Short mmCIF file of C-alpha atoms in Angstrom, two decimals:
data_model
loop_
_atom_site.label_atom_id
_atom_site.label_comp_id
_atom_site.label_asym_id
_atom_site.label_seq_id
_atom_site.Cartn_x
_atom_site.Cartn_y
_atom_site.Cartn_z
CA GLN A 245 -136.21 -105.48 -70.57
CA LEU A 246 -137.54 -109.04 -69.93
CA GLN A 247 -134.63 -111.29 -68.57
CA VAL A 248 -135.29 -114.78 -69.47
CA VAL A 249 -132.87 -117.83 -67.98
CA GLU A 250 -132.89 -121.21 -69.26
CA SER A 251 -131.89 -124.28 -67.75
CA GLY A 252 -132.25 -128.54 -67.61
CA GLY A 253 -129.25 -128.42 -69.91
CA GLY A 254 -126.46 -130.85 -69.39
CA LEU A 255 -123.80 -134.26 -70.18
CA VAL A 256 -126.37 -137.25 -71.44
CA GLN A 257 -125.37 -139.53 -73.25
CA PRO A 258 -126.47 -140.57 -77.00
CA GLY A 259 -130.19 -141.57 -77.71
CA ARG A 260 -131.25 -139.82 -74.66
CA SER A 261 -134.05 -137.48 -74.09
CA LEU A 262 -133.33 -133.63 -72.51
CA ARG A 263 -135.72 -131.14 -71.44
CA LEU A 264 -134.81 -127.61 -71.76
CA SER A 265 -136.75 -124.73 -69.86
CA CYS A 266 -137.89 -121.35 -70.68
CA GLY A 267 -138.69 -118.72 -67.80
CA ALA A 268 -138.66 -115.19 -66.69
CA SER A 269 -139.67 -113.41 -63.18
CA GLY A 270 -142.63 -110.64 -62.47
CA VAL A 271 -144.03 -111.19 -66.01
CA THR A 272 -146.66 -113.21 -68.54
CA LEU A 273 -144.68 -115.61 -70.35
CA ASP A 274 -147.71 -116.13 -72.29
CA ASP A 275 -147.39 -112.79 -73.18
CA TYR A 276 -143.87 -113.74 -75.25
CA SER A 277 -142.73 -114.99 -78.36
CA ILE A 278 -140.49 -116.95 -77.32
CA GLY A 279 -137.51 -119.05 -79.76
CA TRP A 280 -135.63 -121.19 -78.77
CA PHE A 281 -131.52 -121.69 -80.93
CA ARG A 282 -128.11 -122.95 -80.95
CA GLN A 283 -124.83 -122.65 -81.35
CA ILE A 284 -123.51 -125.75 -82.35
CA PRO A 285 -118.92 -125.01 -82.59
CA GLY A 286 -118.12 -124.29 -85.31
CA LYS A 287 -121.78 -123.31 -87.07
CA GLU A 288 -123.93 -120.22 -87.13
CA ARG A 289 -126.23 -119.45 -84.33
CA GLU A 290 -129.61 -121.46 -85.34
CA GLY A 291 -133.49 -121.09 -84.82
CA LEU A 292 -134.60 -124.10 -84.04
CA SER A 293 -138.10 -123.46 -83.05
CA CYS A 294 -140.92 -120.97 -81.50
CA ILE A 295 -144.06 -120.82 -79.42
CA SER A 296 -145.67 -117.23 -80.61
CA SER A 297 -147.78 -115.06 -77.48
CA SER A 298 -151.53 -116.13 -77.83
CA ARG A 299 -151.93 -112.51 -78.86
CA PHE A 300 -150.63 -112.96 -81.89
CA THR A 301 -152.10 -116.45 -83.36
CA TYR A 302 -155.62 -115.06 -84.16
CA ALA A 303 -153.23 -113.79 -87.15
CA HIS A 304 -151.48 -117.31 -87.25
CA GLY A 305 -150.09 -120.88 -85.82
CA THR A 306 -148.80 -120.61 -82.48
CA ILE A 307 -145.86 -123.61 -82.87
CA TYR A 308 -142.80 -123.58 -85.33
CA TYR A 309 -139.69 -125.78 -85.58
CA ALA A 310 -137.42 -125.41 -88.37
CA ASP A 311 -136.85 -127.35 -90.88
CA ALA A 312 -133.43 -129.17 -89.37
CA ALA A 313 -135.19 -129.17 -86.18
CA GLN A 314 -138.43 -131.27 -87.03
CA GLY A 315 -138.64 -134.03 -85.38
CA ARG A 316 -137.37 -134.47 -82.60
CA PHE A 317 -137.45 -131.58 -80.69
CA THR A 318 -141.21 -130.28 -78.98
CA ILE A 319 -141.40 -126.95 -77.95
CA SER A 320 -144.25 -126.18 -74.97
CA ARG A 321 -145.92 -123.30 -72.91
CA ASP A 322 -147.00 -124.38 -68.97
CA ASN A 323 -148.84 -121.58 -68.50
CA ALA A 324 -148.96 -122.43 -64.64
CA LYS A 325 -145.83 -123.22 -63.97
CA ASN A 326 -144.52 -119.74 -67.04
CA THR A 327 -142.18 -121.89 -68.48
CA VAL A 328 -141.78 -122.98 -72.36
CA THR A 329 -139.76 -126.22 -72.75
CA LEU A 330 -137.93 -127.54 -75.03
CA GLU A 331 -138.07 -131.24 -75.52
CA VAL A 332 -134.85 -132.79 -77.72
CA ASP A 333 -135.08 -136.55 -78.30
CA SER A 334 -133.00 -139.46 -80.20
CA LEU A 335 -130.00 -137.45 -78.93
CA LYS A 336 -126.76 -137.13 -81.26
CA PRO A 337 -123.29 -136.08 -80.41
CA GLU A 338 -123.43 -133.34 -83.22
CA ASP A 339 -125.64 -131.71 -80.76
CA THR A 340 -123.72 -131.22 -78.38
CA GLY A 341 -123.34 -127.25 -77.94
CA VAL A 342 -125.21 -123.83 -75.93
CA TYR A 343 -129.23 -123.80 -76.03
CA PHE A 344 -130.46 -119.87 -75.83
CA CYS A 345 -133.59 -119.46 -75.67
CA ALA A 346 -135.31 -115.43 -76.61
CA ALA A 347 -137.81 -113.89 -76.10
CA ASP A 348 -139.72 -110.72 -77.88
CA GLY A 349 -143.69 -109.13 -77.41
CA GLY A 350 -143.74 -108.61 -80.66
CA ASP A 351 -145.43 -110.88 -83.36
CA VAL A 352 -142.07 -112.48 -84.81
CA CYS A 353 -142.97 -116.13 -84.38
CA TYR A 354 -145.05 -117.22 -87.76
CA SER A 355 -143.25 -119.33 -89.44
CA LYS A 356 -140.56 -121.78 -89.73
CA ASP A 357 -138.30 -119.40 -90.57
CA ILE A 358 -137.34 -117.83 -87.27
CA TYR A 359 -134.28 -114.96 -86.92
CA GLU A 360 -131.86 -114.81 -83.94
CA TRP A 361 -132.56 -110.66 -85.16
CA GLU A 362 -136.18 -110.82 -84.70
CA TYR A 363 -136.30 -111.18 -81.13
CA ASP A 364 -134.93 -109.14 -78.53
CA ASN A 365 -134.52 -110.95 -74.33
CA TRP A 366 -131.95 -113.86 -75.08
CA GLY A 367 -131.06 -115.74 -71.61
CA GLN A 368 -126.83 -117.00 -70.74
CA GLY A 369 -127.92 -119.43 -72.30
CA THR A 370 -127.36 -123.44 -71.28
CA GLN A 371 -125.11 -126.02 -72.32
CA VAL A 372 -126.23 -128.88 -74.06
CA THR A 373 -123.18 -132.63 -74.50
CA VAL A 374 -123.99 -135.04 -75.75
CA SER A 375 -121.56 -137.37 -75.09
CA SER A 376 -121.37 -140.77 -74.28
#
């Protein structure tokens, strides 16, 4: 199965921005739908955003944001680097948690409803801590 790796987490002050990256070796990431999720302590894991593989965008859009993620989150692909990036702006202490990248070869990114169970390949997560 595909192995994806997240990077870019760390300690950041409130109000700052952070860019998280998702990458993989040996495959073209554009062949996969990519979702970003986070696990905030004490809360259920939630989907934040997803970006479709170009294989499927004949049928629907490319980028979707969960309602809770709209406004401060931006997802993008850099096919030259074979990565997917999630930028989080205006970070708040409540954003503290583990952020995960997940990939799936199927057509799973097609709406703002982003479900963990639709993605087969998960990274180990990257810790984001927002604190002054």
